[in-house]
Short mmCIF file of C-alpha atoms in Angstrom, two decimals:
data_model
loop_
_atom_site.label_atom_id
_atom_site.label_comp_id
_atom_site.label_asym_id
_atom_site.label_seq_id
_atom_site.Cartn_x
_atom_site.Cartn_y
_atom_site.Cartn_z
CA UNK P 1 19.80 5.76 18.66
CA UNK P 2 19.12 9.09 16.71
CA UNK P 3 15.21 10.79 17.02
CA UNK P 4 12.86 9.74 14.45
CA UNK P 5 10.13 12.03 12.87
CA UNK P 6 6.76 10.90 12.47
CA UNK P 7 4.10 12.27 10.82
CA UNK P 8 0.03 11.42 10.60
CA UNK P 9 -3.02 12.25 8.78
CA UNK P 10 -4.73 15.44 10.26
CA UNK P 11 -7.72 13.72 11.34
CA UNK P 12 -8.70 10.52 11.27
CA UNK P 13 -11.92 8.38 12.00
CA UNK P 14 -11.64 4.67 12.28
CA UNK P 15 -13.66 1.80 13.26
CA UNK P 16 -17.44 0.70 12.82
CA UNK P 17 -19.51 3.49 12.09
CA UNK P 18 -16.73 5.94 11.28
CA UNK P 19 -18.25 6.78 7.77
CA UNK P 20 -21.18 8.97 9.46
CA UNK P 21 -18.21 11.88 10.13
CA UNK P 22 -18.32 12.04 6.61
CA UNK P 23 -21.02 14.53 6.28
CA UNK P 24 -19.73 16.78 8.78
CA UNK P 25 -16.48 16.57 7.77
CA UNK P 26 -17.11 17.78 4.40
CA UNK P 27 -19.49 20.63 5.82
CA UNK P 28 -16.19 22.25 7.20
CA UNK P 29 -15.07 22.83 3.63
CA UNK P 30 -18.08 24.62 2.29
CA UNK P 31 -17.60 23.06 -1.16
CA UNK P 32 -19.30 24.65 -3.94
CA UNK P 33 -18.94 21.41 -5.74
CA UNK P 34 -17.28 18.22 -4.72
CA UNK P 35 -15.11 15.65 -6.85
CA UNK P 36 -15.63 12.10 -6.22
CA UNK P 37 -12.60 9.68 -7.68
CA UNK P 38 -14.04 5.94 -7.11
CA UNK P 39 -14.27 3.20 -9.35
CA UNK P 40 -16.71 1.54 -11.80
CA UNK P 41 -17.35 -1.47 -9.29
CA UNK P 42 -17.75 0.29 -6.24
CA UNK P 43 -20.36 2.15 -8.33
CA UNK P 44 -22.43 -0.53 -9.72
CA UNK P 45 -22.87 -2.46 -6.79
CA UNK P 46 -23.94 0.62 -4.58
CA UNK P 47 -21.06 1.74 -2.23
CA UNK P 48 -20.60 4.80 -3.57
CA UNK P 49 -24.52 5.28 -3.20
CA UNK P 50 -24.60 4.47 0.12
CA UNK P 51 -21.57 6.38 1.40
CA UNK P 52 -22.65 9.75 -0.58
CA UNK P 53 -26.50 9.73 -0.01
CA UNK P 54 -25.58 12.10 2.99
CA UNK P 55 -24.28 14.75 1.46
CA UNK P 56 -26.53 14.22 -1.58
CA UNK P 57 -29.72 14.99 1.06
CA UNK P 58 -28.11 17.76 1.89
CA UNK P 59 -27.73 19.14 -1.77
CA UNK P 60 -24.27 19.24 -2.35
CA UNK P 61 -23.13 18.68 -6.16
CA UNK P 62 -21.07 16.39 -6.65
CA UNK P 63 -19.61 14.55 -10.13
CA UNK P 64 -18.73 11.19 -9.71
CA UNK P 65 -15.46 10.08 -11.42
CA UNK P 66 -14.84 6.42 -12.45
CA UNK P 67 -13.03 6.23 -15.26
CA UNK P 68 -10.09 4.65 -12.96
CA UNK P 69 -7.93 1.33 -13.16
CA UNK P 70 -6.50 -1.27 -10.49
CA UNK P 71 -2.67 -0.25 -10.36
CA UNK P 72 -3.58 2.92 -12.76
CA UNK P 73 -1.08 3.61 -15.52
CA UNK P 74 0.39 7.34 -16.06
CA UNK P 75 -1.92 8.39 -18.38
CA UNK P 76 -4.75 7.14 -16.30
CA UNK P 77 -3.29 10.13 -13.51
CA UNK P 78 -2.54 12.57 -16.63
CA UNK P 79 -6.48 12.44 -17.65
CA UNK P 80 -7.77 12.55 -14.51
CA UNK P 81 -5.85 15.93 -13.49
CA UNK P 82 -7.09 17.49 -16.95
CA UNK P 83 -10.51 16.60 -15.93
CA UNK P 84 -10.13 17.89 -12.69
CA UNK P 85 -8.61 21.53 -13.80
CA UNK P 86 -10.88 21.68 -15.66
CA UNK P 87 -14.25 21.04 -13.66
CA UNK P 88 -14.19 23.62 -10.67
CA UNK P 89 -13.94 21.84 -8.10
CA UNK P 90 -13.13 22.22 -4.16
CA UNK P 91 -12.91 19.31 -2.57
CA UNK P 92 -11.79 15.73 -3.51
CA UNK P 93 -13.35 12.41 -1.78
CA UNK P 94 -11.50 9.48 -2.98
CA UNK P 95 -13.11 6.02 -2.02
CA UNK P 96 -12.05 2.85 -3.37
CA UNK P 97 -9.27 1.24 -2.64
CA UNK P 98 -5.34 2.56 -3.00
CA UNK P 99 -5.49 3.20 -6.31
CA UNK P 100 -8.72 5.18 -6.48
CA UNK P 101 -7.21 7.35 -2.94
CA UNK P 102 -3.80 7.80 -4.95
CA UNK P 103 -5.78 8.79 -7.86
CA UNK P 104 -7.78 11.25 -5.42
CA UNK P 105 -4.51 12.93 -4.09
CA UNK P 106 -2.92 13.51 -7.43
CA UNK P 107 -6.02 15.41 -8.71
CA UNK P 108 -6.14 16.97 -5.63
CA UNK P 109 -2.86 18.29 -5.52
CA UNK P 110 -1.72 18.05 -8.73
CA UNK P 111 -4.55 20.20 -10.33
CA UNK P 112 -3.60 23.50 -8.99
CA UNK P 113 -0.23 23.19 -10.36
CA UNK P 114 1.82 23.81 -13.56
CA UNK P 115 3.08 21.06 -15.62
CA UNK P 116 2.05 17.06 -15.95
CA UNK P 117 1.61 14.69 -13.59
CA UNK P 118 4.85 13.05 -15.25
CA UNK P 119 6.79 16.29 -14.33
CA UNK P 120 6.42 15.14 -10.75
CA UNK P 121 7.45 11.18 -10.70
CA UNK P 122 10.24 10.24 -8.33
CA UNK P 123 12.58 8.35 -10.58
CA UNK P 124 12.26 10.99 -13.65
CA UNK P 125 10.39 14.28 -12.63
CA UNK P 126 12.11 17.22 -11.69
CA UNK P 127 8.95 19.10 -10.19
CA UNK P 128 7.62 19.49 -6.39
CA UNK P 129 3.94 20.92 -5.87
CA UNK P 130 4.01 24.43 -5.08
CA UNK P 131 1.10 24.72 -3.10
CA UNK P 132 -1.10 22.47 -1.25
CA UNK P 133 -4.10 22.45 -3.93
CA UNK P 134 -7.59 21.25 -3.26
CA UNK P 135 -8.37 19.44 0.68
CA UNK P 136 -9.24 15.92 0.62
CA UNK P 137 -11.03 12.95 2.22
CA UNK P 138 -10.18 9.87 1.61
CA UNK P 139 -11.98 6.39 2.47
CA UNK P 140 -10.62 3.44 1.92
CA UNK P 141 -13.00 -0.14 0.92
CA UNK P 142 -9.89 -2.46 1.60
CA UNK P 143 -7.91 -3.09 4.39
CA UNK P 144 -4.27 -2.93 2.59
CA UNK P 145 -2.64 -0.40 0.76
CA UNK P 146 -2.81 2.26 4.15
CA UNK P 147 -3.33 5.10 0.96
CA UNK P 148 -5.41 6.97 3.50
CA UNK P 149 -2.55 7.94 5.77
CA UNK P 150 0.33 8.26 3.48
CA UNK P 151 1.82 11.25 1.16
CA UNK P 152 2.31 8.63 -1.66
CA UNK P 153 0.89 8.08 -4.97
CA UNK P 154 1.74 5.37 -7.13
CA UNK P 155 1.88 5.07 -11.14
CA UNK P 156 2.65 2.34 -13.60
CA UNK P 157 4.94 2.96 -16.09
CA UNK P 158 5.52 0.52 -19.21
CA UNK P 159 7.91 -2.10 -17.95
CA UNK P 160 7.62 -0.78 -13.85
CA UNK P 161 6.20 1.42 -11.57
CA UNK P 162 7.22 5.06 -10.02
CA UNK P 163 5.81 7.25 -7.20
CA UNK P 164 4.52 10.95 -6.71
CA UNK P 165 5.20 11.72 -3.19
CA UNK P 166 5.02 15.06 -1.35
CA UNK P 167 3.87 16.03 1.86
CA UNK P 168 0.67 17.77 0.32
CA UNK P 169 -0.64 14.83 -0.78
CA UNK P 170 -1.26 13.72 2.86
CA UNK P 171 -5.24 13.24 3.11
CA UNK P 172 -6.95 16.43 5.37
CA UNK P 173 -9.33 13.47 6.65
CA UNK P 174 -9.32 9.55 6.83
CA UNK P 175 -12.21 7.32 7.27
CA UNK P 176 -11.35 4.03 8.07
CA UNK P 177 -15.30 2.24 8.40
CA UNK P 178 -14.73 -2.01 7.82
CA UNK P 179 -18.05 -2.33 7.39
CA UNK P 180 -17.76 -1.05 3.98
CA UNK P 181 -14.89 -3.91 3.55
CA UNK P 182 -17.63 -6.69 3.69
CA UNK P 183 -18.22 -7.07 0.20
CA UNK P 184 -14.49 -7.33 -0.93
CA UNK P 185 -13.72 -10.40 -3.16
CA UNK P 186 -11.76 -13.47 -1.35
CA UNK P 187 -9.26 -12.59 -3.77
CA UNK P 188 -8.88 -9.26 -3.13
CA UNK P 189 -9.07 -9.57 0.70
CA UNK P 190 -6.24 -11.82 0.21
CA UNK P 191 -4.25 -9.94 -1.84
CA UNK P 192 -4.55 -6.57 0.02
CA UNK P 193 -4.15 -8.09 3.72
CA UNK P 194 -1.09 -8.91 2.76
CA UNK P 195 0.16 -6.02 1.28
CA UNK P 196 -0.77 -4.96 4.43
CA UNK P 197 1.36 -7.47 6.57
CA UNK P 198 4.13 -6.20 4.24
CA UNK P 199 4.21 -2.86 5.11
CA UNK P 200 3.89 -3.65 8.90
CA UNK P 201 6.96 -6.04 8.68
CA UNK P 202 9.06 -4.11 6.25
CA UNK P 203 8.34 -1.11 8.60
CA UNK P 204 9.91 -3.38 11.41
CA UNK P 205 12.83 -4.27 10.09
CA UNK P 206 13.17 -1.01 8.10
CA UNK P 207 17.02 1.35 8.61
CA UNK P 208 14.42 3.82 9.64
CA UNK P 209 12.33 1.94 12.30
CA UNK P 210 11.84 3.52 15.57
CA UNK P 211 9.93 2.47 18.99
CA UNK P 212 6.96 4.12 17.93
CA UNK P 213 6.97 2.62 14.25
CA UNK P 214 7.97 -0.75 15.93
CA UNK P 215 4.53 -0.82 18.41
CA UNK P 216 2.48 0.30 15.01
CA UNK P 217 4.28 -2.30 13.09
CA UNK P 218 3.73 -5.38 15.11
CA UNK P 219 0.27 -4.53 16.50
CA UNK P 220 -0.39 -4.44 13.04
CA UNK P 221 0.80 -7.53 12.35
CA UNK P 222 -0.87 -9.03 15.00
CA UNK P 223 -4.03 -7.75 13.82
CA UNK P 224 -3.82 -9.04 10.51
CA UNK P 225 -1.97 -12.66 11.16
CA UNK P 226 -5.22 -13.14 13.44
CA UNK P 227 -7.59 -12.19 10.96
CA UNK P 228 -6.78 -12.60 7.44
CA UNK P 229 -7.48 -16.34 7.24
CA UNK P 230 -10.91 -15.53 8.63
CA UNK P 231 -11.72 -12.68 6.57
CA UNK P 232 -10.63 -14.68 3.19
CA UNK P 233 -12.69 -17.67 4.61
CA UNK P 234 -16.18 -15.63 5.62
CA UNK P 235 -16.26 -12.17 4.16
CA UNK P 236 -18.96 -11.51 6.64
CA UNK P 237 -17.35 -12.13 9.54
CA UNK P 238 -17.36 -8.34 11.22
CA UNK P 239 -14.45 -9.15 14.05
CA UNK P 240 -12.44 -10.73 11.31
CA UNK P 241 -13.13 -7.34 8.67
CA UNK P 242 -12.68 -5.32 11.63
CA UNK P 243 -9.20 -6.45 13.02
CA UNK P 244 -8.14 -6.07 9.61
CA UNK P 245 -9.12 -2.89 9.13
CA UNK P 246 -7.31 -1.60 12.09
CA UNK P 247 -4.57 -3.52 11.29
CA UNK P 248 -4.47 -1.86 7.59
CA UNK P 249 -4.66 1.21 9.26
CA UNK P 250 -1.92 0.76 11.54
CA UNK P 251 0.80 -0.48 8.78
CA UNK P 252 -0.02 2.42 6.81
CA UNK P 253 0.90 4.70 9.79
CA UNK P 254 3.88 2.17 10.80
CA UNK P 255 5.26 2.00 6.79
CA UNK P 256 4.22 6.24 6.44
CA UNK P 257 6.61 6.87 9.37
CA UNK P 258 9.66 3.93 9.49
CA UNK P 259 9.32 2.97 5.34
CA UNK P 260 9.39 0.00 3.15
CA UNK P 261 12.34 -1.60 1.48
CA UNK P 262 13.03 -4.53 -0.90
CA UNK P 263 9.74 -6.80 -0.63
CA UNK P 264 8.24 -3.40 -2.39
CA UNK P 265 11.19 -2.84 -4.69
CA UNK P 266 11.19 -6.00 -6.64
CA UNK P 267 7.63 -5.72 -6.70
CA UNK P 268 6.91 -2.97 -8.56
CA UNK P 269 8.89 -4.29 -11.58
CA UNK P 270 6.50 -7.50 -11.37
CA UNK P 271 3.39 -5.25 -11.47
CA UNK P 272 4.83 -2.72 -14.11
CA UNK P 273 5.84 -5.82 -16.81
CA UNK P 274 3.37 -8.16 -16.21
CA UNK P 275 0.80 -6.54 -14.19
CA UNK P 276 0.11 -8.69 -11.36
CA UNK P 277 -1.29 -6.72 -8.75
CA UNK P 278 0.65 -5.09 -6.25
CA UNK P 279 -0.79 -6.80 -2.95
CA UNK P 280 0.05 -10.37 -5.13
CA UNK P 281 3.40 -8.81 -6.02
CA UNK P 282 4.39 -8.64 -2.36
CA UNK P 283 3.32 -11.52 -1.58
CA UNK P 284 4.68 -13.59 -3.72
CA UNK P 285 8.34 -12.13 -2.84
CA UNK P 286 7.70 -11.66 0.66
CA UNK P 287 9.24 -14.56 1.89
CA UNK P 288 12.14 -14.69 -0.38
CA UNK P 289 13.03 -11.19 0.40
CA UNK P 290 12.95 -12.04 4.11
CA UNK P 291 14.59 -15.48 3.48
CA UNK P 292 17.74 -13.57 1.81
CA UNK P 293 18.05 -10.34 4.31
CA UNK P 294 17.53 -12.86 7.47
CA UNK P 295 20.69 -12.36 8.83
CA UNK P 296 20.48 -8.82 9.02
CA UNK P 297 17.78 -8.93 11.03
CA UNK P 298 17.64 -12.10 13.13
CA UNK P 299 16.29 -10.64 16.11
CA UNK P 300 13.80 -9.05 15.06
CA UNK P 301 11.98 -11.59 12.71
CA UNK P 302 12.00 -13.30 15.95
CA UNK P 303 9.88 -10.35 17.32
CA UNK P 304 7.78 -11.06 14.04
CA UNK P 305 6.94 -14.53 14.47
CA UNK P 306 5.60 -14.02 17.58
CA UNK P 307 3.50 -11.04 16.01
CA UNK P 308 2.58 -13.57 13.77
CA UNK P 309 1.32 -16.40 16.35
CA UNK P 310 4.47 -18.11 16.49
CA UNK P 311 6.27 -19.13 19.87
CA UNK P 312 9.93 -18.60 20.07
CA UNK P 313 10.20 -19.62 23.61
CA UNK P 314 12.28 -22.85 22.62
CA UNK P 315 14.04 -21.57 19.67
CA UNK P 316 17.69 -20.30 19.64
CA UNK P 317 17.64 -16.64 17.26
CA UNK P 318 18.51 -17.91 14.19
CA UNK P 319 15.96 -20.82 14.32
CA UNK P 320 13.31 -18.23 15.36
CA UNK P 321 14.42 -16.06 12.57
CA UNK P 322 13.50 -18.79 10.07
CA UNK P 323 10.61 -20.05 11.89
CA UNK P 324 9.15 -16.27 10.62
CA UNK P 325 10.11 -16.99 7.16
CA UNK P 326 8.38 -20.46 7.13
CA UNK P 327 5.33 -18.78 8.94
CA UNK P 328 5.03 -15.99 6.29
CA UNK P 329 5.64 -17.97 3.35
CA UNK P 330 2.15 -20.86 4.66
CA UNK P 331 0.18 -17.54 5.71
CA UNK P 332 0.90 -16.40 1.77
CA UNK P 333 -0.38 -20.10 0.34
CA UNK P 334 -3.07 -20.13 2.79
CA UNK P 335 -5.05 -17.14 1.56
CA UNK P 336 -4.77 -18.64 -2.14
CA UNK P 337 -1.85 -16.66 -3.11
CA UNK P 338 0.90 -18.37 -5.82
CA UNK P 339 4.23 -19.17 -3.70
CA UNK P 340 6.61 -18.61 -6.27
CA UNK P 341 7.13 -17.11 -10.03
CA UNK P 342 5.80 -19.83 -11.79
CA UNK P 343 2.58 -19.64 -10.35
CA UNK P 344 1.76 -16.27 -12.24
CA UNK P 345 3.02 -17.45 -15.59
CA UNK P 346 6.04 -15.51 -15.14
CA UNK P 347 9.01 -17.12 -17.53
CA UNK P 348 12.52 -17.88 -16.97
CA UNK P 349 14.07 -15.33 -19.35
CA UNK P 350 11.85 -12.34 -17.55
CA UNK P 351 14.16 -12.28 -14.64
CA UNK P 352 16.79 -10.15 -16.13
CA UNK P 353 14.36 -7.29 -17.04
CA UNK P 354 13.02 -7.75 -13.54
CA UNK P 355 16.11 -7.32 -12.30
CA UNK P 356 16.84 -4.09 -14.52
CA UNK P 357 13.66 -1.97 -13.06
CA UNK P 358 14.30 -3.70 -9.68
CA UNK P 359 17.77 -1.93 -9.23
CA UNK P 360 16.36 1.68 -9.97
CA UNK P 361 14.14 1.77 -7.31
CA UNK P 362 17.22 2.96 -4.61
CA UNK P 363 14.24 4.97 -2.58
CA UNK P 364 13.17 1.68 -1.10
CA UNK P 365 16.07 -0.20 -1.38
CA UNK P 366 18.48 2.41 0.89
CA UNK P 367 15.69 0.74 3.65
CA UNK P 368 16.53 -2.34 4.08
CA UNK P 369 18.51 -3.67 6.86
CA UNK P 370 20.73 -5.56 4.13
CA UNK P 371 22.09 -3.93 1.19
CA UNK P 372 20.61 -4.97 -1.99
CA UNK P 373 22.65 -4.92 -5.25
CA UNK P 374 22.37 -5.97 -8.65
CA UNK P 375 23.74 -9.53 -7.84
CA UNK P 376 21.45 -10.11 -4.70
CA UNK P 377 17.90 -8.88 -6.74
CA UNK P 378 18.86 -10.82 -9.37
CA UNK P 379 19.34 -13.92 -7.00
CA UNK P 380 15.87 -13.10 -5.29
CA UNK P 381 14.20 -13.01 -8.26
CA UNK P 382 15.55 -16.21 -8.90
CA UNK P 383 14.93 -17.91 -5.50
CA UNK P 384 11.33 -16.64 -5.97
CA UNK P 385 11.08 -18.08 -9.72
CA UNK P 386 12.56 -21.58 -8.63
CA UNK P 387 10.68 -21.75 -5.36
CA UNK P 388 13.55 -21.62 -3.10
CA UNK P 389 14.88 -19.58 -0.09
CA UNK P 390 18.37 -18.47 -0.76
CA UNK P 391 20.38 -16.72 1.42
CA UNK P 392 23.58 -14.10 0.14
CA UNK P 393 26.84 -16.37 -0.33
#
């Protein structure tokens, strides 16, 4: 076994409450005046009201940006950097969900620099930042994406999707409150828990996993299998918002640390061309990616079912090991979530072009415990359009 790095968020505040360190938080930066990325929603129905009537008793001025998108194209990141050179600021808040917080970091960090926020993509950039840029706070609404705790940004692109990522674009301060989850959508909750469950168990069975990503990874996932029924069901239901909060939280640090792999991979390309959004991307894969990369990782899908609520007592490895699938692939159609392809309108002849951006995202795909070629995404993609688990051969 080789050492593992791990890195975390600064600071970070979680739990009920957590969203009065807000105000002293920001007094340690002594902002002249503070940028606020959010988004229109979370506007007009008051959140961003309530969480910034603090600091606007105390006087601090503060512009309120809004002009963001769910799974926010390039030039939705190129505009808001121009705005944000351009405005003065000191400190960035982001609060919304992971698009608004990626948004957040790349004006953040991307301000101060030279060059376009297309300069510094992953797949076809050939910039890093420089410098650190501007501090920021970020504060998430849903329990999913884990944005708070990680250094990435993600982008759409016109057929898939691409990443900024860079150690400066780790948050200064998290503030992980559920009770600003309790007006998410059913939808939504669905969607993002399990884009949260993803990360936990792609950080589990990640090439990069390590005992202290595996006890954040299937906490997490016991966290969420407990509570994401509940939450869907009764959006009120504190315990419910609260276990999933934590269990958010503790994917994002699991996912940060170990990685994610193919579940994430073939879902970009299904967000990028047809722009389904990314928690329903995962989760419509999720068990077909699992199904076809169980045998490199028997064991520990076992581990996973009984994360999940499973009991593996009287079950040989293997049979444990698709037990998992079976349980990930009812806790998907339980929430409301479309089980295969079809169920998004997604046609037949789309699965080449899937298959195209799904191969050029090696970053996550050098993660998973299986190799993944051209011929196995391609035969995902197809299990996943037809409704069937596959497995390689």
């Amino acid at each position: 076994m080789s050492f593992a790095k791990l890195v975390f968020t600064p600071l970070s505040f979680t739990g009920p409450g957590a969203i009065a360190q807000l105000l002293p938080e920001v007094a340690k930066h002594r902002p002249s005046r503070i940028l606020v990325v959010t988004d229109a929603v979370l506007r007009q129905i008051g959140v961003v009201d309530g969480v910034l009537a603090p600091l606007v008793a105390e006087g601090y001025s503060i512009d309120i940006y809004s002009d963001t998108v769910p799974e926010p194209p390039l030039e939705v990141g190129e505009r808001l950097v121009a705005y944000t050179r351009s405005g003065g600021f000191d400190l960035v808040i982001g609060i919304g969900g992971g698009s608004a917080m990626d948004l957040a970091k790349l004006a953040a960090v991307l301000a101060p620099q030279d060059g376009k926020v297309a300069d510094y993509l992953n797949l076809s950039g050939s910039r890093k930042p420089e410098h650190k840029g501007l501090p920021k706070i970020l504060i998430p609404t849903t329990s999913g994406t884990g944005s708070e705790v990680t250094d990435i940004a993600v982008l759409s692109l016109a057929t898939t999707k691409d990443v900024v990522t860079h150690p400066f674009l780790l948050a200064d301060t998290a503030i992980v409150d559920p009770d600003l989850t309790l007006t998410v959508p059913a939808k939504v909750t669905a969607a993002t828990g399990i884009d949260a469950l993803t990360h936990a168990v792609e950080a589990y069975i990640s090439v990069n996993a390590s005992p202290a990503t595996d006890g954040l990874a299937l906490h997490a996932i016991r966290l969420i299998a407990g509570s994401l029924r509940k939450a869907v069901a009764d959006g009120s239901d504190r315990q419910a918002r609260c276990s999933m909060s934590y269990g958010s939280y503790l994917a994002g640090l699991a996912f940060f640390n170990a990685g994610v792999a193919g579940v994430h991979a073939l879902a970009y390309p299904l967000g990028g061309q047809f722009h389904i959004s990314h928690g329903e991307s995962n989760a419509v894969l999720l068990p077909y990616v699992m199904g076809y990369i169980r045998q490199s990782c028997v064991k520990r899908m076992g581990d996973i079912l009984e994360a999940l609520g499973g009991n593996k007592a009287f079950l040989s490895e293997t049979d444990a090991s698709y037990a998992c699938v079976e349980h990930l692939q009812r806790l998907v159609q339980d929430v409301g979530i479309p089980t295969r392809l079809s169920g998004f309108n997604i046609p037949e002849d789309a699965l080449e072009s899937l298959t195209a951006d799904g191969v050029k995202q090696k970053r996550l795909l050098a993660r998973s415990p299986l190799p993944l070629h051209e011929a196995d995404i391609r035969a995902i993609y197809r299990s996943a359009f037809e409704g069937v688990i596959v497995e390689p051969g």
